[in-house]
PDB file of C-alpha atoms in Angstrom:
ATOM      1  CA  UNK E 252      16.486  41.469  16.083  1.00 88.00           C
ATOM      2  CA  UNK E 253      19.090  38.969  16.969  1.00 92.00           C
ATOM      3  CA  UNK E 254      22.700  40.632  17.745  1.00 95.00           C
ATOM      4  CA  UNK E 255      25.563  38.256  18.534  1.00 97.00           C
ATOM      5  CA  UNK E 256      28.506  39.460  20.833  1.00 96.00           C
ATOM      6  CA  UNK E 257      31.845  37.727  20.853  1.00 97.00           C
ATOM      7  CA  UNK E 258      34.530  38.406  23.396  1.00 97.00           C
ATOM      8  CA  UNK E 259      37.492  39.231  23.505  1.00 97.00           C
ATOM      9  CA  UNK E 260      38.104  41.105  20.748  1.00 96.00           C
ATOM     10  CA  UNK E 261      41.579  40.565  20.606  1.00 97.00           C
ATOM     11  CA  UNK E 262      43.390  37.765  22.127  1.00 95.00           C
ATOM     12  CA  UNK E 263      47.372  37.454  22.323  1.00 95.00           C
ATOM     13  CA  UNK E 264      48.272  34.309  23.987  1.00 93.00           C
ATOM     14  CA  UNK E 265      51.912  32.207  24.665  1.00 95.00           C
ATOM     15  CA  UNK E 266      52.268  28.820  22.869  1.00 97.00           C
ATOM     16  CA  UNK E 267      51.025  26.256  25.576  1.00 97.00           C
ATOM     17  CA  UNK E 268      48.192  28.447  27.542  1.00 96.00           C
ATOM     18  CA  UNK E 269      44.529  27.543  27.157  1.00 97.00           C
ATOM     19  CA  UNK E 270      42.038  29.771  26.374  1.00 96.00           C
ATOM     20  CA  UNK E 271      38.446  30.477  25.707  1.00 97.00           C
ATOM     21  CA  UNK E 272      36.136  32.759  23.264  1.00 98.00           C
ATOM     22  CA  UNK E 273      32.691  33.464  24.438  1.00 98.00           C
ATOM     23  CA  UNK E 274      29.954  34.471  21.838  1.00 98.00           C
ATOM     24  CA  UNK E 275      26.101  35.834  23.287  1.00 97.00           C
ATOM     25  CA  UNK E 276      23.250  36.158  21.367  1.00 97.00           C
ATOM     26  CA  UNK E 277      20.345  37.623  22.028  1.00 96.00           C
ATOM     27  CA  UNK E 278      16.994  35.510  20.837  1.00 92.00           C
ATOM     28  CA  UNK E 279      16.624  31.756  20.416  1.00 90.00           C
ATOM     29  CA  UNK E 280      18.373  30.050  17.465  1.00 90.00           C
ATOM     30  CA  UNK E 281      18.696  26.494  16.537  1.00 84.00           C
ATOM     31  CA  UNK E 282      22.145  26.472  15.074  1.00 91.00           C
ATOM     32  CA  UNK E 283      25.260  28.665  15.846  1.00 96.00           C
ATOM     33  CA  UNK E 284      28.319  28.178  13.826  1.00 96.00           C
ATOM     34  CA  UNK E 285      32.578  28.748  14.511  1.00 98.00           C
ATOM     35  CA  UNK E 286      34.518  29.599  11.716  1.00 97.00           C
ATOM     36  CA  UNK E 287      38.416  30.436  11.189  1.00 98.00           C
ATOM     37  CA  UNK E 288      39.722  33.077   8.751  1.00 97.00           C
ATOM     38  CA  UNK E 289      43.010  34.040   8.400  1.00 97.00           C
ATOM     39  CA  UNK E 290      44.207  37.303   6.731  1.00 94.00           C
ATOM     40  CA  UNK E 291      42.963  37.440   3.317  1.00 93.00           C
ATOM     41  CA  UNK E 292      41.219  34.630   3.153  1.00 95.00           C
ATOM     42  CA  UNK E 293      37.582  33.740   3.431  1.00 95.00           C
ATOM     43  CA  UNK E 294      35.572  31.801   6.142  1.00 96.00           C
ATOM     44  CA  UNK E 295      36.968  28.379   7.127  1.00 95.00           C
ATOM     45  CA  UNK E 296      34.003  26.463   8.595  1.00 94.00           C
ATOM     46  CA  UNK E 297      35.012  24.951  12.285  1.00 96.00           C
ATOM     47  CA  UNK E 298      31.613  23.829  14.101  1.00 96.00           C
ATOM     48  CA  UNK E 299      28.261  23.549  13.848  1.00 94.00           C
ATOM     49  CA  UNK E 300      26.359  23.363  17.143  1.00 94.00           C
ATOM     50  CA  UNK E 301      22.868  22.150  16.449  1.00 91.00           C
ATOM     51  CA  UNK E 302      21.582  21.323  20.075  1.00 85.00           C
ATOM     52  CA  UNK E 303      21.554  22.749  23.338  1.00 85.00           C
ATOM     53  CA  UNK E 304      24.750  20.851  25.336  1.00 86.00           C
ATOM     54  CA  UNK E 305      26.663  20.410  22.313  1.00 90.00           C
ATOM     55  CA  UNK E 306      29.889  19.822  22.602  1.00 94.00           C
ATOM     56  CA  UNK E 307      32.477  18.791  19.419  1.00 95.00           C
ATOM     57  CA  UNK E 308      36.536  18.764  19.215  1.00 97.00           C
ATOM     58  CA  UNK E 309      39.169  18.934  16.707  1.00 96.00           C
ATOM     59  CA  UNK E 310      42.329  19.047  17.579  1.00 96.00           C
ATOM     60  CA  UNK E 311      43.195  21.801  19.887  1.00 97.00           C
ATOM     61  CA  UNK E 312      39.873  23.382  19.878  1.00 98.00           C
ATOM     62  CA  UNK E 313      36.377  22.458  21.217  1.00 98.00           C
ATOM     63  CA  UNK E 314      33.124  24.437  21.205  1.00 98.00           C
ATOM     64  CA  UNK E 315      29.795  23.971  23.366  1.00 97.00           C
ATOM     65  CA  UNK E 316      26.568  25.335  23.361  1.00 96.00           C
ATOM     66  CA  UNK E 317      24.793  26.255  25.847  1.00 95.00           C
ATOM     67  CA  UNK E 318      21.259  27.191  24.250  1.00 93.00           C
ATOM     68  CA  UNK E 319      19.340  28.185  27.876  1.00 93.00           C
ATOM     69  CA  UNK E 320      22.032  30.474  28.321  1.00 94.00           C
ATOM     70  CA  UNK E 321      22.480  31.743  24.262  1.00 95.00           C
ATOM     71  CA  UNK E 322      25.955  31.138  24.854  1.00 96.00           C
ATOM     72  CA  UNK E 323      28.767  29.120  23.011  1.00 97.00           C
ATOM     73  CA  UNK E 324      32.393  28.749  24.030  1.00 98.00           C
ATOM     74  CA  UNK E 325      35.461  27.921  21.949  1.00 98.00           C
ATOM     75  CA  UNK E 326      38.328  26.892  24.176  1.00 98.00           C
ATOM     76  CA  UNK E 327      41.564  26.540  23.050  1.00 97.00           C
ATOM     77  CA  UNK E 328      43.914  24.273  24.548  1.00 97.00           C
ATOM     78  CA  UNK E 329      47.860  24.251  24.614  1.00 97.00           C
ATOM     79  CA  UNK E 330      47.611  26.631  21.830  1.00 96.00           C
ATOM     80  CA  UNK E 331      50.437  26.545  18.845  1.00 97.00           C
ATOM     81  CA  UNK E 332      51.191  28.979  16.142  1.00 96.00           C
ATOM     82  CA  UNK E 333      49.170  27.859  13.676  1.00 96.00           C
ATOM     83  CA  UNK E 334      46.536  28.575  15.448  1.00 97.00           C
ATOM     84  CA  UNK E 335      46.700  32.560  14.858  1.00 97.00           C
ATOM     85  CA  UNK E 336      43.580  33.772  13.374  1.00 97.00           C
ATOM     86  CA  UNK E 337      40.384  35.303  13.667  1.00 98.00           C
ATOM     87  CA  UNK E 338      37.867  33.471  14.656  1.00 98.00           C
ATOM     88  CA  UNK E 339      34.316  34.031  14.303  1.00 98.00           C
ATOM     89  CA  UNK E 340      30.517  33.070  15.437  1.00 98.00           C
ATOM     90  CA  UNK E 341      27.588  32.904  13.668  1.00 97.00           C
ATOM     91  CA  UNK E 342      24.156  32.241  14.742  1.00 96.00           C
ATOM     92  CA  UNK E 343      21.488  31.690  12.856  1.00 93.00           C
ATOM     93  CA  UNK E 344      17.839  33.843  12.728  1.00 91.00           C
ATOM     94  CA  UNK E 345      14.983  32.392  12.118  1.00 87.00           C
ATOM     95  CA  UNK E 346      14.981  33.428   8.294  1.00 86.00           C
ATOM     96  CA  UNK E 347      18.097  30.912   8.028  1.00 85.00           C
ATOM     97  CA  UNK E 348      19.890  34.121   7.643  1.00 91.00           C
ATOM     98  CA  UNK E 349      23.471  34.434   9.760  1.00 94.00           C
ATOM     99  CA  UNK E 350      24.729  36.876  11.831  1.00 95.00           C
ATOM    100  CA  UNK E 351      27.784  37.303  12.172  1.00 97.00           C
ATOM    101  CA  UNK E 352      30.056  37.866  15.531  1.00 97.00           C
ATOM    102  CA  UNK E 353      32.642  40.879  15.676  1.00 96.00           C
ATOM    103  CA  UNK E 354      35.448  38.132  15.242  1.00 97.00           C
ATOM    104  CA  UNK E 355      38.137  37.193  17.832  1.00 97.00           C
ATOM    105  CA  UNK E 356      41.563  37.988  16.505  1.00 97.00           C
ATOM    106  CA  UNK E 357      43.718  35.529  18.458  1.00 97.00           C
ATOM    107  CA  UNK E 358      47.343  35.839  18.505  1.00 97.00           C
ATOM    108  CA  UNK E 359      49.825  32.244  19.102  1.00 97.00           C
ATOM    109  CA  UNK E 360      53.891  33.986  20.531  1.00 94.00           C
ATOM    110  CA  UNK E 361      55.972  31.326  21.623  1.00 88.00           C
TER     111      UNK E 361
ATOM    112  CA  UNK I  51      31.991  18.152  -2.294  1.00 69.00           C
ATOM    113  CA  UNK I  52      30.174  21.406  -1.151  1.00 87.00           C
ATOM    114  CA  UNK I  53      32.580  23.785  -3.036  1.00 93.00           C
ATOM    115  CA  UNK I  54      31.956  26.909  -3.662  1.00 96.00           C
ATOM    116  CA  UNK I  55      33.849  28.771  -5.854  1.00 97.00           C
ATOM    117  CA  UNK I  56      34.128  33.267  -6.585  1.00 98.00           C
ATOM    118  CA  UNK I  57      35.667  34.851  -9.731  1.00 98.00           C
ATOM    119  CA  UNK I  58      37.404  36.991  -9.846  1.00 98.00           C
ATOM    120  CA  UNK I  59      39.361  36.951  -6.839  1.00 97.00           C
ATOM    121  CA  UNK I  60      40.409  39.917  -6.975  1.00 97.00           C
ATOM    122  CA  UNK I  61      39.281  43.330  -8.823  1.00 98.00           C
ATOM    123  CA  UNK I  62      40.748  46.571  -9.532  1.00 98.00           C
ATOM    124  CA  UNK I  63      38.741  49.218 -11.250  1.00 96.00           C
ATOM    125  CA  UNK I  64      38.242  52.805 -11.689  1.00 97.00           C
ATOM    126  CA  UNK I  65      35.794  54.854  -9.439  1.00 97.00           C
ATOM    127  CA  UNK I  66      32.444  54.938 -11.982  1.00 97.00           C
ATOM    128  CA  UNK I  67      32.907  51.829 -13.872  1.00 97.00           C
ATOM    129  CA  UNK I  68      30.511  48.986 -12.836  1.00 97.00           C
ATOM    130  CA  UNK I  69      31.987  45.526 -11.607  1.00 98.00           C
ATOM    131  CA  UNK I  70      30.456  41.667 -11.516  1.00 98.00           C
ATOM    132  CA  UNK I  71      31.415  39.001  -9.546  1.00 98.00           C
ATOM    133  CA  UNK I  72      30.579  35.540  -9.771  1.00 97.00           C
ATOM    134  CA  UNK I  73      29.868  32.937  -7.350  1.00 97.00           C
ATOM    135  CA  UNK I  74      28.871  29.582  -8.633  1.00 96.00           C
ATOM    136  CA  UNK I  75      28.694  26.537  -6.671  1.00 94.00           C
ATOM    137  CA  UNK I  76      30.522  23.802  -8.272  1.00 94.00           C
ATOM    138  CA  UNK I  77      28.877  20.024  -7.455  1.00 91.00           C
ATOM    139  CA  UNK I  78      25.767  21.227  -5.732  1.00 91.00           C
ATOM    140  CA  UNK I  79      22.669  22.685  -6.516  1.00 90.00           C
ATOM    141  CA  UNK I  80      21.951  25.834  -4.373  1.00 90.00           C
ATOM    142  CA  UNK I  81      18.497  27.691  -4.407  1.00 86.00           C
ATOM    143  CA  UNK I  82      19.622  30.349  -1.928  1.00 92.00           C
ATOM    144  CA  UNK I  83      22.944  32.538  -1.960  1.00 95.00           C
ATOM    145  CA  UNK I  84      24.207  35.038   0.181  1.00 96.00           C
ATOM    146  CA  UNK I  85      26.399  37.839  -0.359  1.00 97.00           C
ATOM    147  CA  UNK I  86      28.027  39.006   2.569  1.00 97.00           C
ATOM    148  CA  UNK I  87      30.473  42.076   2.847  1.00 97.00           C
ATOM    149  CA  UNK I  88      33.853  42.596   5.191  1.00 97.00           C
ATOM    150  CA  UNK I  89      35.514  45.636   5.055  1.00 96.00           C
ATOM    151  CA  UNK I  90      39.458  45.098   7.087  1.00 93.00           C
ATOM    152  CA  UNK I  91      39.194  44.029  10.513  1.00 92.00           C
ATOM    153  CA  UNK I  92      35.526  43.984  10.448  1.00 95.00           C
ATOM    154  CA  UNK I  93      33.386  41.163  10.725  1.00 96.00           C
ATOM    155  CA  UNK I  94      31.206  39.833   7.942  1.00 96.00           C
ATOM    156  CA  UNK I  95      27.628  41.733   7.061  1.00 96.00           C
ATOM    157  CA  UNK I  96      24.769  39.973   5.153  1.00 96.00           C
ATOM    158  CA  UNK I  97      24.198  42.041   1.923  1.00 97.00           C
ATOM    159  CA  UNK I  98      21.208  40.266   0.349  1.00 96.00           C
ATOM    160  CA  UNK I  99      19.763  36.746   0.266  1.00 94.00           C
ATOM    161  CA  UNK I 100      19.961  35.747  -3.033  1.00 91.00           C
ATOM    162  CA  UNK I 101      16.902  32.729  -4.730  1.00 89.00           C
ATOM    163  CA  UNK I 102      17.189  31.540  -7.733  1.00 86.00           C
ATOM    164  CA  UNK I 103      14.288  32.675 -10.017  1.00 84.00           C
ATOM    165  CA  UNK I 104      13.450  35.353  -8.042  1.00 86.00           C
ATOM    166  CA  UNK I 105      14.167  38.615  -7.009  1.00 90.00           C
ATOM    167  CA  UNK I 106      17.342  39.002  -4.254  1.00 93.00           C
ATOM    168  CA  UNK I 107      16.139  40.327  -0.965  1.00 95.00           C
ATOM    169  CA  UNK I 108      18.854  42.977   0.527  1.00 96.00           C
ATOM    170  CA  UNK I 109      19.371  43.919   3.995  1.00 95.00           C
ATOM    171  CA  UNK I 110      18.441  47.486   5.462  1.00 94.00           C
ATOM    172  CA  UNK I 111      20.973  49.916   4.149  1.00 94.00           C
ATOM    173  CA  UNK I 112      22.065  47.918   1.053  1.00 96.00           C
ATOM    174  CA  UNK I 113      20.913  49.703  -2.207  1.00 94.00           C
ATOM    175  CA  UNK I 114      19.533  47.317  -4.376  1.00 93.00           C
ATOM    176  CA  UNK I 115      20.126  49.636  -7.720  1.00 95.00           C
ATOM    177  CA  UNK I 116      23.702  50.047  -7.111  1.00 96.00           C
ATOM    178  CA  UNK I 117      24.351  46.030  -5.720  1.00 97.00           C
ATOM    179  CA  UNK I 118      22.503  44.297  -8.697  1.00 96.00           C
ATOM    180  CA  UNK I 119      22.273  40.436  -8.026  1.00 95.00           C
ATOM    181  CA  UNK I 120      21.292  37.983 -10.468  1.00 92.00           C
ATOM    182  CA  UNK I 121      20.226  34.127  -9.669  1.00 90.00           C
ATOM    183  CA  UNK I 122      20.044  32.596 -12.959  1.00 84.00           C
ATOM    184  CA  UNK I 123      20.702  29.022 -12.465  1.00 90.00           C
ATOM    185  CA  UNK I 124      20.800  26.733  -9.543  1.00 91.00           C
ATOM    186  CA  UNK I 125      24.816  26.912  -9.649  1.00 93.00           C
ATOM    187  CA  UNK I 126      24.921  30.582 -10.460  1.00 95.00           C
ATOM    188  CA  UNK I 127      24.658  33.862  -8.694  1.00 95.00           C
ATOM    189  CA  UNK I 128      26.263  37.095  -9.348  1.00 96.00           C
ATOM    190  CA  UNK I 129      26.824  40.493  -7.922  1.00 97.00           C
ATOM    191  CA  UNK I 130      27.313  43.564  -9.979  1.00 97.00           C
ATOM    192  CA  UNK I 131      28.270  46.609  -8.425  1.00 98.00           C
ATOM    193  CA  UNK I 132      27.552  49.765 -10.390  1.00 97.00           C
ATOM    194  CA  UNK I 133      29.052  53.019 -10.524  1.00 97.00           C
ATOM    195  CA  UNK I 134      31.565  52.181  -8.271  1.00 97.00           C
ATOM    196  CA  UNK I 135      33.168  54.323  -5.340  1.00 97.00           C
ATOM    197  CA  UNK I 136      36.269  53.892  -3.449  1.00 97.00           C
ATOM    198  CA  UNK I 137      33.746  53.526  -0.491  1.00 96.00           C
ATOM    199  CA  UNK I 138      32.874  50.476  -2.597  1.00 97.00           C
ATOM    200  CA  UNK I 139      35.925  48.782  -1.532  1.00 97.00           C
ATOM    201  CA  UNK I 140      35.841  45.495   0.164  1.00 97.00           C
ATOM    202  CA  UNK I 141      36.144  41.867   0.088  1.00 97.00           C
ATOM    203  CA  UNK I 142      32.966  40.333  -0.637  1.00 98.00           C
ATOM    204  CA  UNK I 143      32.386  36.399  -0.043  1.00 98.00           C
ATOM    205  CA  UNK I 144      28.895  34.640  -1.395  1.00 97.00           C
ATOM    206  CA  UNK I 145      27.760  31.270   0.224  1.00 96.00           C
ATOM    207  CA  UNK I 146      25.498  28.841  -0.861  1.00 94.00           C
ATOM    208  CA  UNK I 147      22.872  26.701   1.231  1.00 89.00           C
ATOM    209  CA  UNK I 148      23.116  23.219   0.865  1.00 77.00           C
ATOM    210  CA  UNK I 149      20.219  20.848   0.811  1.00 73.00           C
ATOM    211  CA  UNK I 150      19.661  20.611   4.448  1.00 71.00           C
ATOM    212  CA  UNK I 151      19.897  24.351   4.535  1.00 64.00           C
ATOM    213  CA  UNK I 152      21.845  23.603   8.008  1.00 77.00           C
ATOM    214  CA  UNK I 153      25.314  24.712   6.250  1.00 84.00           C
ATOM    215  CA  UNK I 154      26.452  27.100   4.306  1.00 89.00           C
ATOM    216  CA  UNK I 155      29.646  26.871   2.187  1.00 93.00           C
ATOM    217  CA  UNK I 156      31.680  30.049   1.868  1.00 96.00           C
ATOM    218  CA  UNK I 157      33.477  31.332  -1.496  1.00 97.00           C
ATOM    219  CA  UNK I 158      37.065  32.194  -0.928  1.00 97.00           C
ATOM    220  CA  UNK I 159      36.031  35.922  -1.661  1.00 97.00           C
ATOM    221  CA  UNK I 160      36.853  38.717  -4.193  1.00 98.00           C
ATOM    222  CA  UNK I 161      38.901  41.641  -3.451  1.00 98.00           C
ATOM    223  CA  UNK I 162      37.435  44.760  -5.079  1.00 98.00           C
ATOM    224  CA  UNK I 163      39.614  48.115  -4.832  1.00 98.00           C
ATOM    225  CA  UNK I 164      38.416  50.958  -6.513  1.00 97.00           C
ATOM    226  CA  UNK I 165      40.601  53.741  -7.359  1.00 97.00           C
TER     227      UNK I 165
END
């Protein structure tokens, strides 16, 4: 059964620091996905990570994928306000089913 | 393109009456929908896969006779939960599979409180 981890939890970082968000999993997938959701809102689709040494950027943040290791990285950097939000990782099973992260609730103070 | 849309966005209804929510993708034709569950702070859990013309498949621990889903049409999917319970509370998001099946494009959710 494929379980995903994401760490930290909780993030609360000053405007200008860099940052990254780790998320394991646990059996071999070909496609693990970042999203964004802010509060009350639904899934905001970031990244989609298809091959093993991926590596795509917008803006501030950039994710990679490391598929020998079943491990992805979101780093954030000089991070900004707007950038408060939980973020979240998905990998997908080999049903085409995703699971879901336990989210990343990152905080921007100036 | 690739919208996917959710009515009602947000429900309030009292604990025994039966709700539906629909999620219809909008310029896209989608065999396969999900229905996914988040209760606050939590992360997102996979109710049932849902295929159009067939019967949905649910995830362990889902009951299929109280989370009825119905894929009628290639644009069309609903959710109807029955006999509702304040338990029954959540926001629930569908997504749809696009052609390559590589992406899936999230609903902005419904809000379902049940007093």
């Amino acid at each position: 059964e494929l379980k995903v981890e994401q760490n930290p939890l909780f993030l609360s970082m000053q405007e200008g620091k860099n940052y990254t968000i780790y998320c394991n999993y646990s059996t071999t997938s070909d496609r693990l996905y970042w999203y964004r959701q802010d509060p009350g809102k639904s899934l905001e689709s970031l990244f989609v990570l298809l091959s093993n040494g991926a590596v795509k950027q917008e803006g501030r943040l950039m994710a990679s994928l490391d598929t020998k290791a079943r491990l992805s990285t979101l780093h954030i950097t000089a991070a900004v306000h707007d950038l408060s939000a939980t973020y979240f990782c998905a990998v997908a099973d080999n049903t085409d089913k995703l699971i879901f992260g336990t989210g990343t609730r990152l905080q921007v103070f100036p | 393109g690739a919208v996917v849309s959710q009515h009602p966005s947000w429900v309030i209804c009292k604990s025994g009456t039966s709700v539906k929510i629909e999620c219809r993708s909008l310029d896209f034709q989608a065999t396969t929908m999900f229905w996914y569950r988040q209760f606050p702070k939590q992360s997102l859990m996979l109710m049932a896969t849902s295929n159009e013309g067939s019967k949905a498949t649910y995830e362990q621990g889902v009951e299929k006779d109280k989370f009825l889903i119905n894929h009628a049409s290639l644009t069309l999917s609903t959710l109807t939960v029955t006999s509702a319970h304040p338990e029954d509370s959540s926001f629930y998001i569908c997504s749809a599979e696009g052609t390559s099946a590589r992406e899936q494009y999230f609903g902005p959710g419904t809000r379902l409180t049940v007093t």
